[in-house]
Short mmCIF file of C-alpha atoms in Angstrom, two decimals:
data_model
loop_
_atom_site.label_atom_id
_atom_site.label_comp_id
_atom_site.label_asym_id
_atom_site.label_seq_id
_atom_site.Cartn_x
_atom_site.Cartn_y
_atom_site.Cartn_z
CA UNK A 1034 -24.27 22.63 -45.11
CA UNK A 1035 -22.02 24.30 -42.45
CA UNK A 1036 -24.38 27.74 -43.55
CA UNK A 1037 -24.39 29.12 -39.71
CA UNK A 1038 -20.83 29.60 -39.11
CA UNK A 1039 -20.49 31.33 -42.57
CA UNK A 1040 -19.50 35.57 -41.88
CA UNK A 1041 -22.69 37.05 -43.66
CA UNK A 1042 -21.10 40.72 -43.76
CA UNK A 1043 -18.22 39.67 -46.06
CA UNK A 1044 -20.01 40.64 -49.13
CA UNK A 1045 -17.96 43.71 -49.85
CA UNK A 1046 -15.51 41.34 -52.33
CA UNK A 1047 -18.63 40.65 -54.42
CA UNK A 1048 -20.16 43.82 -54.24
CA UNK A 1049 -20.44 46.29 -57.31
CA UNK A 1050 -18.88 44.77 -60.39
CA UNK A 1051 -20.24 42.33 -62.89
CA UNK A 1052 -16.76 40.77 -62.82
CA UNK A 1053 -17.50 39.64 -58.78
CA UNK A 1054 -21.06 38.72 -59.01
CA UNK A 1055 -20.28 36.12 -62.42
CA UNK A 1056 -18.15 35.23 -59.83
CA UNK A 1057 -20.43 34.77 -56.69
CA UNK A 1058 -23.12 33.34 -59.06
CA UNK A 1059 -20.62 30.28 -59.99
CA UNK A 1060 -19.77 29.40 -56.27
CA UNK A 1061 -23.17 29.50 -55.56
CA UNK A 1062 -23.65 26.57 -58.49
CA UNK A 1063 -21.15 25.32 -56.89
CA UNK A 1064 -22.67 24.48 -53.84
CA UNK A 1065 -20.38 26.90 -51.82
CA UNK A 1066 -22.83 27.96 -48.98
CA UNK A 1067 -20.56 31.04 -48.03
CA UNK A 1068 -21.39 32.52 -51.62
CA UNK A 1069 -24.67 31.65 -51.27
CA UNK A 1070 -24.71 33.22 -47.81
CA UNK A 1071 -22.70 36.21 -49.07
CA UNK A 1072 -25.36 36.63 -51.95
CA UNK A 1073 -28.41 36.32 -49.59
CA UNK A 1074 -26.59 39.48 -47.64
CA UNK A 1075 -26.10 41.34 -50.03
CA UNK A 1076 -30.04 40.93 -51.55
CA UNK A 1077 -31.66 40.16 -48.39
CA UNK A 1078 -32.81 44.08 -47.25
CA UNK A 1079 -33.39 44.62 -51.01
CA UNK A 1080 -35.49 41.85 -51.32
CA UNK A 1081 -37.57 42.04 -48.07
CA UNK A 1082 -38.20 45.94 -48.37
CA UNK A 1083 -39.68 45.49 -51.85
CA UNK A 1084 -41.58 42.33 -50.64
CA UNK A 1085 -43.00 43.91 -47.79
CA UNK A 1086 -44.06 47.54 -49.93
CA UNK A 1087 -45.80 45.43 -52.26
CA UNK A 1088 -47.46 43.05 -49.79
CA UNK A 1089 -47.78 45.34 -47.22
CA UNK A 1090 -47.59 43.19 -44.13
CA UNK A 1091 -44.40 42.57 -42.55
CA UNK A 1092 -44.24 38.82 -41.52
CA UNK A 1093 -46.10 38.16 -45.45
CA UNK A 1094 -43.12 39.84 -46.65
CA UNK A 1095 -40.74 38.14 -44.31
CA UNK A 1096 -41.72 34.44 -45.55
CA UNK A 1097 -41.96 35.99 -49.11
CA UNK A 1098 -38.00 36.50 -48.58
CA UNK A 1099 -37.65 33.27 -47.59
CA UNK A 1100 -39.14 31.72 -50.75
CA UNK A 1101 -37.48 34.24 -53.15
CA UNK A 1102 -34.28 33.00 -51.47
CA UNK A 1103 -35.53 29.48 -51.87
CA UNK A 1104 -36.29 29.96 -55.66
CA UNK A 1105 -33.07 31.66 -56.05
CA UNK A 1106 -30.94 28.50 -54.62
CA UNK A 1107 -32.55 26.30 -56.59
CA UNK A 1108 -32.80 28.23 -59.79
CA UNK A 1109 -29.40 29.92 -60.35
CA UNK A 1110 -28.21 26.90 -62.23
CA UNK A 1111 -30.88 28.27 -64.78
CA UNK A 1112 -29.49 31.56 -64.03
CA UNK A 1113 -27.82 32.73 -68.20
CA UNK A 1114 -26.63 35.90 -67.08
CA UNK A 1115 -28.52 38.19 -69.73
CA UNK A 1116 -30.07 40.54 -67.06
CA UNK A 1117 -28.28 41.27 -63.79
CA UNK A 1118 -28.72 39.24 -60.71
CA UNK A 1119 -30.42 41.96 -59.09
CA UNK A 1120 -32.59 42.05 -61.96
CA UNK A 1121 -33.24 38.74 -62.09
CA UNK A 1122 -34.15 38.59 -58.10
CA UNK A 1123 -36.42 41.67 -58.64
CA UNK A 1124 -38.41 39.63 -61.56
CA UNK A 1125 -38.79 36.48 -58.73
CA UNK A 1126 -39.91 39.16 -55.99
CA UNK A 1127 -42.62 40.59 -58.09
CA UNK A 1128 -43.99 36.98 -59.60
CA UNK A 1129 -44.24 35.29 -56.18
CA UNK A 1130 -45.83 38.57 -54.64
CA UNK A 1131 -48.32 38.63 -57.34
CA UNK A 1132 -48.81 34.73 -56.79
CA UNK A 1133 -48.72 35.24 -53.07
CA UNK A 1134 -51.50 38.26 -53.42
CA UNK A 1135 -53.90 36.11 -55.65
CA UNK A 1136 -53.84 33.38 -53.14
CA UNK A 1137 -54.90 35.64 -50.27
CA UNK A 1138 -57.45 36.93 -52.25
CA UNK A 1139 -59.06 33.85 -53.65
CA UNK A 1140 -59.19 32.19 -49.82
CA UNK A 1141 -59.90 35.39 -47.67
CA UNK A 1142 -62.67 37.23 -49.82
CA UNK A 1143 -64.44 38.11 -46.85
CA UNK A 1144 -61.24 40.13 -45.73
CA UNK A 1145 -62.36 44.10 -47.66
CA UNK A 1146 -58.51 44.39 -47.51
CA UNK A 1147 -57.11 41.25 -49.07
CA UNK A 1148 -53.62 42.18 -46.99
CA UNK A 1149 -53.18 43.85 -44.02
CA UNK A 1150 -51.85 46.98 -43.84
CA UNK A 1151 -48.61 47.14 -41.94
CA UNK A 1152 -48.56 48.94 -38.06
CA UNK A 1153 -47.98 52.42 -37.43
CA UNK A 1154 -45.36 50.97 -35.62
CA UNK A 1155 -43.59 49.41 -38.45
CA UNK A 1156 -43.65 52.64 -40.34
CA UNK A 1157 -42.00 54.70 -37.03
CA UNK A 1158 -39.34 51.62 -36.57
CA UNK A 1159 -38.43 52.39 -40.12
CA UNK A 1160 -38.50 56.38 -39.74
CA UNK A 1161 -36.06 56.04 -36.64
CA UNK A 1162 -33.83 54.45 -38.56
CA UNK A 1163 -33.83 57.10 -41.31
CA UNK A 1164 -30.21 59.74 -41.44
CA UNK A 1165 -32.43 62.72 -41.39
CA UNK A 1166 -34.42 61.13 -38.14
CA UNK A 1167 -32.75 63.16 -35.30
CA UNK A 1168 -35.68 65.32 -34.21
CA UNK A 1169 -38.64 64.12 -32.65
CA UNK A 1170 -41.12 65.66 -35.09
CA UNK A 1171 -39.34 65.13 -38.36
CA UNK A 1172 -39.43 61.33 -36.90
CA UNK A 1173 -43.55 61.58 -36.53
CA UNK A 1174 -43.97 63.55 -40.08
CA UNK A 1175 -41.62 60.87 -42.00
CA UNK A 1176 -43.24 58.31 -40.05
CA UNK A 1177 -46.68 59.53 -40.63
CA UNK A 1178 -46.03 60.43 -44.32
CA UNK A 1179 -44.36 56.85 -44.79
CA UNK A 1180 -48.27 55.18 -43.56
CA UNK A 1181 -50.18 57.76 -45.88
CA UNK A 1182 -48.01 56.63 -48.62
CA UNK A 1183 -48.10 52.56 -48.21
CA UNK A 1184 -51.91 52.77 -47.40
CA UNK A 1185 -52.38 54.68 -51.04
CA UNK A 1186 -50.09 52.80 -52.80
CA UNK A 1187 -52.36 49.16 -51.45
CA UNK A 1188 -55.11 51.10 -52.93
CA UNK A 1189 -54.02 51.13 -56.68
CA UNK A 1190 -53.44 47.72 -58.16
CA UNK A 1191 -50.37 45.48 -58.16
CA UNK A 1192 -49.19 46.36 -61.29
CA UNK A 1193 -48.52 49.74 -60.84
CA UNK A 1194 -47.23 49.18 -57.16
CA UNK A 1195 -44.46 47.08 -58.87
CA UNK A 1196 -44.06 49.79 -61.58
CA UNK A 1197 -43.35 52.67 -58.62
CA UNK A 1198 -41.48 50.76 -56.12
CA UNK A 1199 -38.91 49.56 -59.26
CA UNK A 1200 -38.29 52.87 -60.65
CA UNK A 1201 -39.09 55.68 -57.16
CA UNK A 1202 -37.88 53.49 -54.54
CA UNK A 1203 -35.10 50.75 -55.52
CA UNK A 1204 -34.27 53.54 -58.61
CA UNK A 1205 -34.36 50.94 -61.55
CA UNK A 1206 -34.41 52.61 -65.12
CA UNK A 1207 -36.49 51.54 -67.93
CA UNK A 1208 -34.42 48.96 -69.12
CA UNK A 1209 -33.99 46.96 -65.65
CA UNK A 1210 -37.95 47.62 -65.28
CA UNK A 1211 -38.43 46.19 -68.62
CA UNK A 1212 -35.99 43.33 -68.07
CA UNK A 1213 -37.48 42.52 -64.67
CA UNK A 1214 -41.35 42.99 -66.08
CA UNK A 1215 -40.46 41.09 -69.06
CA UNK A 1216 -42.61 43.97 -70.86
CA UNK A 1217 -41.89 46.34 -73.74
CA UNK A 1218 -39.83 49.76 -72.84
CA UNK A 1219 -42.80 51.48 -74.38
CA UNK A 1220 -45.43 49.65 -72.08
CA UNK A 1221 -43.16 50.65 -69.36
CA UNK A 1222 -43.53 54.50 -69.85
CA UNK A 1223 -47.16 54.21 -70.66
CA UNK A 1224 -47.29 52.34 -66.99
CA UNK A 1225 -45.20 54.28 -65.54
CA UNK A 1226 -47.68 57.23 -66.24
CA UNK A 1227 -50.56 55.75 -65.52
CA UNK A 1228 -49.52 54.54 -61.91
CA UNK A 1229 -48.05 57.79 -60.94
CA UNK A 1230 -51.42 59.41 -61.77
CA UNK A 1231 -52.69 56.58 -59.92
CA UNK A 1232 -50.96 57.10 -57.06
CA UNK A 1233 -51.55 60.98 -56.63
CA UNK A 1234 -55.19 60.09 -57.17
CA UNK A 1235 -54.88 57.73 -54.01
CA UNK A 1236 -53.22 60.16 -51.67
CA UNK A 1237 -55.77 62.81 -53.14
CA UNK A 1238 -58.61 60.47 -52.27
CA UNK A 1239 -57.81 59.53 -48.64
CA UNK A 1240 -55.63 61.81 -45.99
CA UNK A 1241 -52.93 62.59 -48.50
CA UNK A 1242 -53.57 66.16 -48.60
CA UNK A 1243 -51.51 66.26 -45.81
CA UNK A 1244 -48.35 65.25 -47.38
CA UNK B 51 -50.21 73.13 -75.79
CA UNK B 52 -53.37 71.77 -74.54
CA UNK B 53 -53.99 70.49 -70.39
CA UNK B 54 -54.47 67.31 -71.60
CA UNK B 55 -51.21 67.04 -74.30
CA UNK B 56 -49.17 68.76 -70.95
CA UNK B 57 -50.73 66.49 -68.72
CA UNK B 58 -49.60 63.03 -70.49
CA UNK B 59 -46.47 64.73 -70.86
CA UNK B 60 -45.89 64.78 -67.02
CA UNK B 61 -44.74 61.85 -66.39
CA UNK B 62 -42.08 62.13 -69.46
CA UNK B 63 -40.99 65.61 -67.80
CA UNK B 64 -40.36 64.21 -63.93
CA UNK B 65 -38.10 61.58 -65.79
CA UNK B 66 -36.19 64.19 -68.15
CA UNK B 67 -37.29 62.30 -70.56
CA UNK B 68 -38.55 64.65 -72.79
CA UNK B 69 -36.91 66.98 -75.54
CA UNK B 70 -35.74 70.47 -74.81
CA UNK B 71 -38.33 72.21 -77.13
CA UNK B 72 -41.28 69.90 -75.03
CA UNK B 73 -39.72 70.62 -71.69
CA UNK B 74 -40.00 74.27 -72.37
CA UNK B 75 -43.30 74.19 -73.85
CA UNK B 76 -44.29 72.10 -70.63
CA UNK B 77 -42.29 74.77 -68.40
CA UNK B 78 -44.42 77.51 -69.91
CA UNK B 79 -47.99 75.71 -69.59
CA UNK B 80 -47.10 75.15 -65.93
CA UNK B 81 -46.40 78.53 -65.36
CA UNK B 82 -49.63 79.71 -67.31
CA UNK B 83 -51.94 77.23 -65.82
CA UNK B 84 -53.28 77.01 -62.29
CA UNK B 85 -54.98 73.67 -62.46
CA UNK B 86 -51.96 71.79 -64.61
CA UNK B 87 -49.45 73.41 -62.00
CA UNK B 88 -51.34 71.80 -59.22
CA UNK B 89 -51.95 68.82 -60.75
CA UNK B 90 -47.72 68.78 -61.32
CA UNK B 91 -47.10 69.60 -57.93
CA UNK B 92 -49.29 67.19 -56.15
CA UNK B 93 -47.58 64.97 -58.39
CA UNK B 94 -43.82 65.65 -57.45
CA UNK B 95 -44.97 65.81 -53.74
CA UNK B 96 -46.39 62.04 -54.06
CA UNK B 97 -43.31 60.42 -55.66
CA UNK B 98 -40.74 62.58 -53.73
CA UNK B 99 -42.31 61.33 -50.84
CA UNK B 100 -42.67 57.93 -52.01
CA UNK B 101 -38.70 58.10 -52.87
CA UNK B 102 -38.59 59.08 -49.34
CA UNK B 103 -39.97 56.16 -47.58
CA UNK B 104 -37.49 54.66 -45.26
CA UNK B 105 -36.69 51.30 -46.12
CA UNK B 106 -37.91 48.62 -44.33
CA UNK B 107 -34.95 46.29 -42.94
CA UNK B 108 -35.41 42.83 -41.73
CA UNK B 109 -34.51 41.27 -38.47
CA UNK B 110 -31.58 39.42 -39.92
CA UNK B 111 -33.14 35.91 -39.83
CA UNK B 112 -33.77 35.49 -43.29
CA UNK B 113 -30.36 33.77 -44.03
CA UNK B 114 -30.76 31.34 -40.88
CA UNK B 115 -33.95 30.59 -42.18
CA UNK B 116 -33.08 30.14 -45.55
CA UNK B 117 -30.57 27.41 -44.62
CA UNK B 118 -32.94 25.68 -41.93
CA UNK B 119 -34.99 24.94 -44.46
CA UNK B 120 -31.88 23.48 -47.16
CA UNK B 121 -30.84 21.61 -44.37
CA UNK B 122 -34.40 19.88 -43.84
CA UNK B 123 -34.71 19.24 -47.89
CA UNK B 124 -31.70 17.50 -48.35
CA UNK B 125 -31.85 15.90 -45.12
CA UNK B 126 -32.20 12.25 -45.65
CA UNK B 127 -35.68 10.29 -45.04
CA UNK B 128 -34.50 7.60 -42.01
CA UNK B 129 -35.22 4.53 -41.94
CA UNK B 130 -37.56 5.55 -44.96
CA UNK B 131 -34.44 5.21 -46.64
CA UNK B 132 -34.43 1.18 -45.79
CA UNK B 133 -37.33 1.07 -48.03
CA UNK B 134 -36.70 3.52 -50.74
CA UNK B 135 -35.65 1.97 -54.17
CA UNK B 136 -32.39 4.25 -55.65
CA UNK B 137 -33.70 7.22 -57.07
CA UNK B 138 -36.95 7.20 -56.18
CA UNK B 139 -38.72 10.37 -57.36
CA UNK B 140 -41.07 9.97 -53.82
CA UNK B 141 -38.75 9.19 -50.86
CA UNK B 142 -41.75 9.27 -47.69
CA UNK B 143 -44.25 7.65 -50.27
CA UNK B 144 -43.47 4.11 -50.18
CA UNK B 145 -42.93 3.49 -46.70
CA UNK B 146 -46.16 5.52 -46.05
CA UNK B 147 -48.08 3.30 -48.46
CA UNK B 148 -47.16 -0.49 -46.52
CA UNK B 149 -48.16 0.88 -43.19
CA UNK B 150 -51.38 2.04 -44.78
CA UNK B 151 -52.20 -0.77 -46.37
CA UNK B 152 -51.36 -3.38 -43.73
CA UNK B 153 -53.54 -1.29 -41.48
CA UNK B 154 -56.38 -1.45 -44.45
CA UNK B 155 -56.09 -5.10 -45.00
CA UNK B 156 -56.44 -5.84 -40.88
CA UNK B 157 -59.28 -4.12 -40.75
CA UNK B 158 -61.25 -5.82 -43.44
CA UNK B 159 -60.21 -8.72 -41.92
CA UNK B 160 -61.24 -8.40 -38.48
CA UNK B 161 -64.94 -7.04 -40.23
CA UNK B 162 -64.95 -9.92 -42.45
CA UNK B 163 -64.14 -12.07 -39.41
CA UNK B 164 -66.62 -10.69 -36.79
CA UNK B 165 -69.69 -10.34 -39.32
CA UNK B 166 -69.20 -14.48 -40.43
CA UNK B 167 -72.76 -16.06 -39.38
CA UNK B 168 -72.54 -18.55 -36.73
CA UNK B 169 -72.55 -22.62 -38.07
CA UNK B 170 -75.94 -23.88 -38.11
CA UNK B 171 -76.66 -27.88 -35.71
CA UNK B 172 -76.71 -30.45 -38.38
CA UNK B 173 -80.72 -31.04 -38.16
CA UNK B 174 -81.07 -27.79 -39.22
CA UNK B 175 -78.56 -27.91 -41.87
CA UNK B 176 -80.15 -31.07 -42.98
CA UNK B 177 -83.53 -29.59 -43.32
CA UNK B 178 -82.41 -26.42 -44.70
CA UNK B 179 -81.12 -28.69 -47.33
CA UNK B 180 -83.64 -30.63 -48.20
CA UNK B 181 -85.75 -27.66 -48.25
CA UNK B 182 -83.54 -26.24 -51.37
CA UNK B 183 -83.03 -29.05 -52.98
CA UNK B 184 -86.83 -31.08 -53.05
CA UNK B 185 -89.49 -29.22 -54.97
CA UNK B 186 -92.00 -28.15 -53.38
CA UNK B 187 -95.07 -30.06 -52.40
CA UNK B 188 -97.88 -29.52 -54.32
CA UNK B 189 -100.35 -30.81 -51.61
CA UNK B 190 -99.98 -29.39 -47.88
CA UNK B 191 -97.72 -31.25 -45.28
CA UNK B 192 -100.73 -31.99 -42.99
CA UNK B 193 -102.65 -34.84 -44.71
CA UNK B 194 -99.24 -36.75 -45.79
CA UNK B 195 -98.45 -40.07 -44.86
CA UNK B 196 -95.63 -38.40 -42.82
CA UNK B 197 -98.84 -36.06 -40.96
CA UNK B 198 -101.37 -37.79 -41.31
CA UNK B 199 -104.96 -36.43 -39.71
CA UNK B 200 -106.87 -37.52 -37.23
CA UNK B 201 -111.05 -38.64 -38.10
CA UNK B 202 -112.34 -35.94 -36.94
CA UNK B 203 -114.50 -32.92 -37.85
CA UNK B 204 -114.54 -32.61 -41.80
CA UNK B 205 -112.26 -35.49 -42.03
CA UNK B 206 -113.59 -38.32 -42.46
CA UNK B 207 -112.68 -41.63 -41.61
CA UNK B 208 -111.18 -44.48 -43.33
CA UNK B 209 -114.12 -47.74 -44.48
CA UNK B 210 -112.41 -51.23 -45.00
CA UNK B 211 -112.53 -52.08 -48.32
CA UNK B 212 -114.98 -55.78 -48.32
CA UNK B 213 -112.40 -58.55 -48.18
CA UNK B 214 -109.94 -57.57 -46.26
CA UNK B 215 -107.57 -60.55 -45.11
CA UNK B 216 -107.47 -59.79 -41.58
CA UNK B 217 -107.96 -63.11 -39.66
CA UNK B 218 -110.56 -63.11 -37.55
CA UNK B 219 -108.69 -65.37 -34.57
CA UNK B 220 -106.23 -62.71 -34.61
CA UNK B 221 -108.59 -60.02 -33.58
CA UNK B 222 -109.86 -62.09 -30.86
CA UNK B 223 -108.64 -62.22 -27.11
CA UNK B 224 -106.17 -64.91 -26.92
CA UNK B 225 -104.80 -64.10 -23.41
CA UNK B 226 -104.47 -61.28 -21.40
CA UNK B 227 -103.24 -58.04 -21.87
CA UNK B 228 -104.48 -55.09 -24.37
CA UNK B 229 -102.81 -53.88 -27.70
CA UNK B 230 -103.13 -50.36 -28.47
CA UNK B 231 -102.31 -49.85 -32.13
CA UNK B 232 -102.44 -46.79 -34.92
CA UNK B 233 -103.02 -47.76 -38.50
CA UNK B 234 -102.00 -44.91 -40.84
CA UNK B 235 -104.03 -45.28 -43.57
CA UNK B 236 -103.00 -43.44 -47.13
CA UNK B 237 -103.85 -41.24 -49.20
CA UNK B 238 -104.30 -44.71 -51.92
CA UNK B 239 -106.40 -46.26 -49.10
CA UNK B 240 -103.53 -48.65 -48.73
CA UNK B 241 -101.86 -49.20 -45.03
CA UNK B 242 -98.87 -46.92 -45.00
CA UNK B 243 -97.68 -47.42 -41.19
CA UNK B 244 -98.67 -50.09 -38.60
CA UNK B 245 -97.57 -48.63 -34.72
CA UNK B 246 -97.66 -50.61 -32.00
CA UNK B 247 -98.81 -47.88 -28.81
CA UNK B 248 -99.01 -50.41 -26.38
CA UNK B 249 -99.09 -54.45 -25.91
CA UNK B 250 -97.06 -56.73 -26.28
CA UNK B 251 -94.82 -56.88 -29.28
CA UNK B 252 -94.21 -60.36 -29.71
CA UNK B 253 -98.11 -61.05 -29.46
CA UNK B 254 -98.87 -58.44 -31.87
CA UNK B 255 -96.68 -59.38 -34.56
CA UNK B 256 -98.88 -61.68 -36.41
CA UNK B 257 -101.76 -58.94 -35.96
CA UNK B 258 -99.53 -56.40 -37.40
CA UNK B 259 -98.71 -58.22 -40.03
CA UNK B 260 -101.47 -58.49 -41.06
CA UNK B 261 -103.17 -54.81 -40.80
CA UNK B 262 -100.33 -53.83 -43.33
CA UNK B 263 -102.14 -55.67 -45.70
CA UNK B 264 -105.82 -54.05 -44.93
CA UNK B 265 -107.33 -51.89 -48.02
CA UNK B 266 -109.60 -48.32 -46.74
CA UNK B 267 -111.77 -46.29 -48.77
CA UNK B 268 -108.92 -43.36 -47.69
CA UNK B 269 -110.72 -40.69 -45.50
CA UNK B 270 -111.35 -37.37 -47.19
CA UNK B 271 -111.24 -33.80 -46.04
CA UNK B 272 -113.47 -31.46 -48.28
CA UNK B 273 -113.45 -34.42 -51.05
CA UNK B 274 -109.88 -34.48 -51.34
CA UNK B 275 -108.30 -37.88 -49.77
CA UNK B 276 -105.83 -37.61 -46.75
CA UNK B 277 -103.99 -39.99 -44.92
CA UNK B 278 -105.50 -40.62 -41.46
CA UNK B 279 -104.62 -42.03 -38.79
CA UNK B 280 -106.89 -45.04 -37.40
CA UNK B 281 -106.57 -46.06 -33.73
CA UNK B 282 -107.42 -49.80 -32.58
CA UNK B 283 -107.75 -50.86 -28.66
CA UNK B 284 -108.01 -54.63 -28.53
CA UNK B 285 -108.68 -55.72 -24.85
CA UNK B 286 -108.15 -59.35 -23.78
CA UNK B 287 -108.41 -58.96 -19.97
CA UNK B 288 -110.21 -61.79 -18.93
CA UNK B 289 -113.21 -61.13 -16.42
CA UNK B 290 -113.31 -63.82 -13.89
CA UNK B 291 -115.53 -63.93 -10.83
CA UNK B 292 -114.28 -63.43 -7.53
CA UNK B 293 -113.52 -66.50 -5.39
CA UNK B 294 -115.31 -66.80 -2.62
#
């Protein structure tokens, strides 16, 4: 597979419209690694930024990508089309984090925080790189709000991480959560509610009063 | 409305989810009530600020990676391939196992090998046989005509039987010389062995002879008969005087 020399950034062709990612999903099946290349561009930030908010470790989330990926390449010949790709990628992120978090926490029990928390420095990387980032303090508050947030939100339980990151951060609505959860759109307002009060609990419990 | 209707509605009301007569019901039990207003505010401030989180990019690897690993999945076994039958669901497995087991088998080997007793010298094979195969005795070795005993102690020795057919001219000094002899007398009282010690053979033949026909009383030791052995020095030095 000549998959080095392939130009990653030439996704834009793809991009948007059901009509080009049909498309991008049948050279991927057949064997085209430029597609496939093209399609792990396009997903790959999506993927890892989700992966590492619900793991909460950055080199976790990093080989988390990789297998996603992995699954993906193998699996697309399954692929029917019903849901979106996207969808369909955010439904493999969320099963092999949940698989990935039960292993870690059936062989490091003695670990009172089955996953590490990611650096401070992680969170200020990210918060440099934000539009709004130009002053030095905004860059500390974002940064600092950005760790107050991620430590509540590995307080309240996988679940309803999944639930918050779909629909606050990557801006899913209830129909993509429900596709990707594979759960009722009923069960996904009655989660929805439940892990927002969750989650203001969480920041109300620990140093969140200073959001 | 109640806290508690206005609070499940909440969520409903961040997503505009709910119907204009609930959203303004809602909008006038927030403005009413402190605690439900707080509660709605801490609310927005969490998930605005959880919207707000900058997202976190990777270092661009993932796509190298991704295809590293491909590449080593459909990379072909080597010369695992030499071995591997068409289709094989279990490329590595095999060429793993043949290795393995020749390594298995040599060791066995050498153990079996090293631990194999060393051969026995043929006497003691011979005995070691007959020991296994002949029952065993029911009277003790010592006392047999192969060990017999010596007349002595609570053994006691041998009588002639009256008419025994040993010549008399034989017994008596014919020439010169001595003849040392052991008569092994069994267990029957009949002579089992005649051995000549010492003498001369050829002279002692006739005398020989004839002890193998001799008859004992067999000597006993605590009533119970044993063979003995019976020693006999016949001396036929002549004494002459010295010539003067």
């Amino acid at each position: 597979m000549a998959s080095r020399e392939v130009a990653l950034g030439s996704a834009e062709p793809f991009a948007g419209t059901a009509a080009g990612e049909r498309g991008l999903v049948e050279l991927c099946r057949r064997g085209d690694a430029e597609a496939f290349a093209r399609l792990v561009s396009l997903h790959e930030s999506m993927v890892y930024n989700l992966s590492a908010r619900l793991l909460g470790d950055g080199e976790e989330a990093r080989d988390l990508s990789q297998d996603v990926f992995l699954q993906v390449y193998r699996q697309l010949g399954r692929f029917e089309g019903r849901s979106s790709l996207k969808t369909w990628i955010y439904r493999i992120v969320v099963n092999q984090a949940r698989n990935r978090q039960r292993w870690w926490r059936r062989r490091r029990r003695e670990r009172s925080c089955p996953i590490e928390d990611m650096t401070a420095a992680d969170h200020a990387k990210a918060a440099a790189t934000h539009p709004d980032a130009d002053a030095p303090f905004e860059r500390l508050a974002r940064g600092e709000r950005a760790r107050l947030i991620q430590a509540a939100m590995l307080k309240i339980s996988f679940d309803h991480r999944a639930i918050l990151l779909l629909r606050e951060v990557e801006g899913l609505d209830g129909d993509e959560i429900a596709a990707t959860l594979k759960i009722p759109q009923g069960t996904v307002k009655s989660r929805l509610a439940r892990a927002r009060d969750s989650l203001r609990e969480a920041l109300l419990s620990g140093d969140g009063g200073a959001l | 409305m109640s806290c508690h209707g206005v609070q499940g509605l909440l969520s409903a009301h961040r997503d505009g989810a709910l119907g204009a007569a609930e959203r303004r019901a809602v909008a006038l039990h927030l403005g009413a009530c402190a605690d439900c207003a707080a509660r709605w505010r801490d609310l927005s401030l969490a998930l605005d600020a959880l919207a707000d989180v900058p997202r976190l990019e990777c270092s661009g690897e993932i796509a190298s990676r991704i295809f590293d690993r491909i590449d080593m999945e459909n990379r072909k076994p080597g010369l695992a391939t030499l071995f591997r039958p068409r289709g094989a669901a279990r490329p590595f497995m095999l060429p793993s196992l043949v290795p393995a087991a020749m390594v298995v088998v040599s060791v066995i080997a050498s153990a079996v090998f090293l631990d194999r007793p060393e051969p026995l010298p043929p006497v003691v094979q011979q005995r070691q046989i007959e020991a296994w195969t002949q029952p065993p005795s029911p009277v003790p070795d010592w006392g047999t005509e192969r060990h017999p005993l010596f007349a002595y102690g609570d053994v006691s020795t041998p009588r002639a039987r009256a008419g025994n057919v040993v010549p008399a001219y034989l017994l008596e000094p014919t020439g010169e010389g001595t003849i040392f002899l052991e008569t092994v007398v069994a267990r029957d009282g009949s002579v089992s062995a005649v051995h000549l010690i010492g003498g001369d053979f050829a002279e002692a033949a006739p005398l020989l002879e004839a002890l193998r026909k001799e008859r004992f009383e067999p000597g006993r030791f605590r009533g119970r008969p044993v063979a003995v052995s019976v020693y006999r020095l016949i001396s036929r030095m002549e004494v002459r005087a010295p010539i003067t």
